[in-house]
Amino acid sequence: AIFHADGRLAEGHIALAEVQGYVFAAKRLAPRGARRLGFAKRARELETDAEHLAWRFEEAFWCPALGTYALALDGDKRRCEVRTSNAGQVLFSGMVRPDRAQLVASDLMRPHFFTGWGIRTVAYGEARYNPMSYHDGSIWPHDNALIALGLARYGLKGGVEQIFKGLFDAASYMDLRRLPELFCGFRRERRRGPVLYPVACAPQAWASATPFTLLEAALGLEFDTARGEIRLRDPCLPEFLNDVVLRDLRLGASSVDLRLRRHGDEVSLEVLRTRGQIQVSIVLTH
């Protein structure tokens, strides 16, 4: 599944795009623990490492001709210039510049990626694209959920709503309305459901988390333990979802029950019940 634009398989030690993002995220989060343990110097070093990694990533992985990030670097540090959903998981890590995040997001929501049911792992038109392939063109709900979190991180809620609706509609065709590990990446057509992948696991743990993750992305849920506050940043709900109740949403020893209602493009918040000391707020950044 790791290949060059002409279809040749990548050889040697392979550096995947999203793995760089996860290393970046680790180097951004680890300093919190380091400071609590009294290692202030190590915390600063990790933050510097993260900034350097982000700069090196932009230099090594950005493909101007594609308008997105390369899938990987091969053992000779040559870019695998292939459009894949891996770039969406890079958004999830928060490593990329806002202007390039916008370009990546726009590309992921075009028809060569977004089928109407979800985002394919490999875009239509790439050398090894196959909508029935396990990795080279199928739709993975958990992959889409991580991409949705990435879009939300950069304030791109329109894409979040599209992914949410696509996967919700797909689930309506599934046994027990349960999203499987993956399904085929064929384009959505009228009066036809998604094409199942015959040996996909169902139930499957990371697929079962997808609806919750999509809701998290749509509502912009943030938890601030230091301030005892739950925030909803630019919350939105897709058009099929008018009313949501979240029960026992926990922050430390406290918890809260919330009701969210959709009013066109806006969302209202009602606090149904609180237990302990907790604050809940909506933050609008646009």
Coordinates of C-alpha atoms in Angstrom, one line a residue:
A1 CA 0.0 0.0 0.0
I2 CA 3.0 2.3 0.2
F3 CA 3.9 3.2 -3.4
H4 CA 5.2 5.9 -5.8
A5 CA 3.1 7.8 -8.3
D6 CA 4.0 5.3 -11.0
G7 CA 2.8 2.4 -8.9
R8 CA 6.3 1.1 -7.9
L9 CA 6.3 -0.1 -4.3
A10 CA 8.4 1.9 -1.9
E11 CA 11.5 0.2 -0.6
G12 CA 13.8 0.6 2.3
H13 CA 13.0 2.2 5.7
I14 CA 9.7 4.0 5.1
A15 CA 8.7 7.2 6.9
L16 CA 4.9 7.5 6.8
A17 CA 3.4 11.1 6.9
E18 CA 1.0 10.5 9.7
V19 CA 3.7 8.9 11.9
Q20 CA 5.7 12.2 11.8
G21 CA 2.5 13.8 13.0
Y22 CA 2.1 11.5 15.9
V23 CA 5.8 12.0 17.0
F24 CA 5.1 15.8 16.8
A25 CA 2.0 15.4 19.0
A26 CA 4.0 13.4 21.5
K27 CA 6.8 16.0 21.6
R28 CA 4.1 18.7 22.2
L29 CA 2.3 16.8 25.0
A30 CA 5.3 15.3 26.8
P31 CA 6.5 18.6 28.2
R32 CA 3.4 18.9 30.3
G33 CA 4.5 15.8 32.2
A34 CA 8.1 16.9 32.2
R35 CA 7.2 20.2 33.9
R36 CA 5.1 18.5 36.5
L37 CA 8.0 16.2 37.4
G38 CA 10.4 19.2 37.6
F39 CA 12.2 18.7 34.3
A40 CA 11.8 22.2 32.9
K41 CA 14.9 22.0 30.7
R42 CA 13.8 18.7 29.1
A43 CA 10.3 20.2 28.5
R44 CA 11.9 23.1 26.6
E45 CA 14.0 20.7 24.6
L46 CA 11.0 18.7 23.6
E47 CA 9.1 21.8 22.5
T48 CA 12.0 22.8 20.4
D49 CA 12.2 19.3 18.9
A50 CA 8.5 19.5 17.9
E51 CA 9.0 22.9 16.2
H52 CA 12.0 21.6 14.3
L53 CA 10.2 18.4 13.3
A54 CA 7.3 20.4 11.9
W55 CA 9.6 22.6 9.8
R56 CA 11.5 19.5 8.5
F57 CA 8.2 17.8 7.7
E58 CA 7.0 20.7 5.6
E59 CA 10.2 20.7 3.7
A60 CA 10.3 17.0 3.1
F61 CA 6.7 16.0 2.5
W62 CA 4.8 18.9 0.9
C63 CA 4.0 18.3 -2.8
P64 CA 3.2 21.5 -4.6
A65 CA 2.0 19.7 -7.7
L66 CA -0.5 17.7 -5.6
G67 CA -1.5 20.4 -3.2
T68 CA -1.2 18.0 -0.3
Y69 CA 1.4 16.0 1.6
A70 CA 3.2 12.9 0.3
L71 CA 2.1 9.5 1.6
A72 CA 5.7 8.7 2.8
L73 CA 9.4 8.9 2.1
D74 CA 11.1 5.8 0.9
G75 CA 14.5 4.4 2.1
D76 CA 16.3 6.9 -0.2
K77 CA 14.2 9.8 1.2
R78 CA 12.3 10.1 -2.1
R79 CA 8.7 11.3 -1.7
C80 CA 5.8 8.9 -2.5
E81 CA 3.8 11.5 -4.3
V82 CA 0.4 9.9 -3.9
R83 CA -2.9 11.4 -2.7
T84 CA -4.0 9.4 0.4
S85 CA -6.1 9.9 3.5
N86 CA -2.8 9.8 5.6
A87 CA -2.6 13.6 5.1
G88 CA -5.9 13.9 7.0
Q89 CA -4.4 12.2 10.0
V90 CA -1.5 14.7 9.8
L91 CA -4.2 17.4 10.4
F92 CA -5.3 15.5 13.5
S93 CA -1.8 15.8 14.9
G94 CA -1.9 19.6 14.5
M95 CA 1.5 19.8 13.0
V96 CA 0.8 21.6 9.7
R97 CA 0.4 25.3 8.8
P98 CA -3.2 26.6 8.7
D99 CA -2.9 27.6 5.0
R100 CA -1.8 24.1 4.0
A101 CA -4.3 22.5 6.3
Q102 CA -7.0 24.3 4.2
L103 CA -5.5 22.9 1.0
V104 CA -5.4 19.4 2.4
A105 CA -8.9 19.6 3.7
S106 CA -10.2 20.9 0.3
D107 CA -8.5 18.0 -1.5
L108 CA -10.0 15.4 0.9
M109 CA -13.5 16.6 0.3
R110 CA -13.3 16.4 -3.5
P111 CA -14.9 13.5 -5.4
H112 CA -11.6 11.7 -5.9
F113 CA -11.5 11.2 -2.1
F114 CA -15.0 11.8 -0.7
T115 CA -17.5 9.2 -2.1
G116 CA -20.6 10.5 -0.4
W117 CA -20.2 7.7 2.2
G118 CA -16.8 8.8 3.5
I119 CA -13.2 9.5 2.5
R120 CA -11.2 6.8 0.6
T121 CA -7.7 5.7 1.8
V122 CA -6.3 6.3 -1.7
A123 CA -7.8 8.8 -4.1
Y124 CA -9.4 7.8 -7.4
G125 CA -6.9 8.0 -10.2
E126 CA -3.8 6.9 -8.3
A127 CA -1.8 4.1 -9.8
R128 CA -2.8 1.4 -7.2
Y129 CA -6.3 2.8 -6.5
N130 CA -8.8 0.0 -6.0
P131 CA -12.1 0.6 -4.2
M132 CA -12.2 -3.0 -3.1
S133 CA -8.7 -3.1 -1.7
Y134 CA -8.1 -3.3 2.0
H135 CA -5.8 -0.3 2.0
D136 CA -5.8 1.2 -1.5
G137 CA -9.2 2.8 -1.9
S138 CA -11.6 1.5 0.7
I139 CA -13.3 3.6 3.4
W140 CA -12.3 3.1 7.1
P141 CA -14.7 4.7 9.6
H142 CA -11.9 5.2 12.2
D143 CA -9.7 6.9 9.6
N144 CA -12.5 9.3 8.7
A145 CA -13.1 10.0 12.4
L146 CA -9.5 11.0 12.9
I147 CA -9.7 13.2 9.8
A148 CA -12.8 14.8 11.2
L149 CA -11.0 15.7 14.4
G150 CA -8.2 17.2 12.3
L151 CA -10.7 19.3 10.3
A152 CA -12.2 20.5 13.6
R153 CA -8.8 21.4 15.0
Y154 CA -8.4 23.9 12.1
G155 CA -12.0 25.1 12.3
L156 CA -13.1 23.4 9.2
K157 CA -16.5 22.2 10.4
G158 CA -18.1 22.0 7.0
G159 CA -16.0 19.0 6.2
V160 CA -16.8 17.5 9.6
E161 CA -20.5 17.7 8.9
Q162 CA -20.1 16.0 5.5
I163 CA -18.1 13.1 6.9
F164 CA -20.5 12.7 9.8
K165 CA -23.6 12.6 7.5
G166 CA -21.9 10.2 5.1
L167 CA -21.0 7.7 7.7
F168 CA -24.3 8.0 9.4
D169 CA -26.1 7.3 6.1
A170 CA -23.7 4.3 5.5
A171 CA -24.4 2.9 9.0
S172 CA -28.2 2.9 8.2
Y173 CA -27.5 0.1 5.6
M174 CA -25.3 -2.0 8.0
D175 CA -26.4 -4.9 10.2
L176 CA -27.5 -3.5 13.6
R177 CA -26.7 0.0 12.2
R178 CA -23.1 -0.8 13.2
L179 CA -20.1 0.6 11.3
P180 CA -17.7 -2.2 10.3
E181 CA -13.9 -2.1 10.2
L182 CA -14.1 -0.9 6.6
F183 CA -16.3 -1.0 3.5
C184 CA -15.6 -0.5 -0.3
G185 CA -14.8 2.9 -1.7
F186 CA -17.3 3.0 -4.5
R187 CA -19.0 6.3 -5.3
R188 CA -22.4 6.8 -3.7
E189 CA -25.4 6.4 -6.1
R190 CA -29.1 7.0 -5.7
R191 CA -31.1 4.2 -4.2
R192 CA -28.0 2.1 -3.5
G193 CA -26.2 1.5 -0.3
P194 CA -22.5 1.2 0.3
V195 CA -20.7 -2.0 -1.0
L196 CA -19.6 -4.1 2.0
Y197 CA -16.1 -5.5 2.4
P198 CA -16.9 -9.2 2.9
V199 CA -14.3 -10.0 5.6
A200 CA -14.4 -6.8 7.5
C201 CA -14.6 -7.1 11.3
A202 CA -17.9 -6.2 12.8
P203 CA -18.0 -5.4 15.6
Q204 CA -14.6 -3.7 15.7
A205 CA -13.3 -1.6 18.5
W206 CA -12.0 1.5 16.6
A207 CA -15.0 1.5 14.3
S208 CA -17.3 1.4 17.3
A209 CA -15.6 4.6 18.6
T210 CA -16.3 6.5 15.3
P211 CA -19.8 7.9 16.1
F212 CA -18.5 9.3 19.4
T213 CA -15.4 10.8 17.8
L214 CA -17.5 12.4 15.0
L215 CA -19.8 14.0 17.7
E216 CA -16.7 15.2 19.6
A217 CA -15.4 16.8 16.3
A218 CA -18.7 18.4 15.5
L219 CA -19.2 19.8 19.0
G220 CA -15.6 20.9 19.4
L221 CA -15.4 19.2 22.8
E222 CA -12.4 20.4 24.9
F223 CA -11.6 19.5 28.5
D224 CA -9.6 21.9 30.7
T225 CA -8.8 20.1 33.9
A226 CA -6.8 23.0 35.4
R227 CA -9.9 25.3 35.2
G228 CA -12.5 22.6 35.7
E229 CA -14.1 23.6 32.5
I230 CA -15.7 21.8 29.5
R231 CA -15.7 23.9 26.3
L232 CA -17.6 23.5 23.1
R233 CA -15.6 25.3 20.4
D234 CA -17.7 26.4 17.4
P235 CA -20.2 23.6 17.9
C236 CA -22.2 22.4 15.0
L237 CA -24.6 19.5 14.3
P238 CA -25.2 17.9 10.9
E239 CA -28.6 18.4 9.3
F240 CA -29.9 14.9 10.3
L241 CA -29.2 15.5 14.0
N242 CA -31.4 18.1 15.7
D243 CA -31.1 17.2 19.4
V244 CA -28.3 15.5 21.4
V245 CA -28.2 14.6 25.1
L246 CA -24.8 13.8 26.6
R247 CA -25.1 12.2 30.0
D248 CA -22.4 11.8 32.7
L249 CA -19.8 13.8 30.8
R250 CA -16.9 13.6 33.2
L251 CA -14.1 16.0 34.1
G252 CA -12.0 14.8 37.1
A253 CA -14.4 13.9 40.0
S254 CA -17.2 16.1 38.5
S255 CA -19.7 15.4 35.8
V256 CA -22.5 17.1 33.8
D257 CA -25.5 16.2 31.6
L258 CA -25.9 18.4 28.5
R259 CA -28.5 18.9 25.8
L260 CA -27.5 20.4 22.5
R261 CA -30.1 21.6 19.9
R262 CA -29.6 22.6 16.3
H263 CA -31.1 25.8 15.1
G264 CA -30.1 26.0 11.5
D265 CA -26.3 26.7 11.5
E266 CA -26.3 27.4 15.3
V267 CA -26.3 25.2 18.3
S268 CA -27.8 26.0 21.7
L269 CA -26.7 24.5 25.0
E270 CA -28.7 23.5 28.0
V271 CA -27.1 22.2 31.2
L272 CA -29.5 19.5 32.6
R273 CA -27.6 18.5 35.7
T274 CA -24.2 19.0 37.3
R275 CA -22.4 16.9 40.0
G276 CA -19.4 18.6 41.7
Q277 CA -17.7 21.8 40.6
I278 CA -17.7 22.1 36.8
Q279 CA -18.1 24.8 34.2
V280 CA -19.5 24.5 30.7
S281 CA -19.2 27.1 28.0
I282 CA -19.5 27.7 24.2
V283 CA -16.6 29.4 22.5
L284 CA -17.2 31.0 19.2
T285 CA -14.1 31.9 17.2
H286 CA -15.7 33.0 13.9

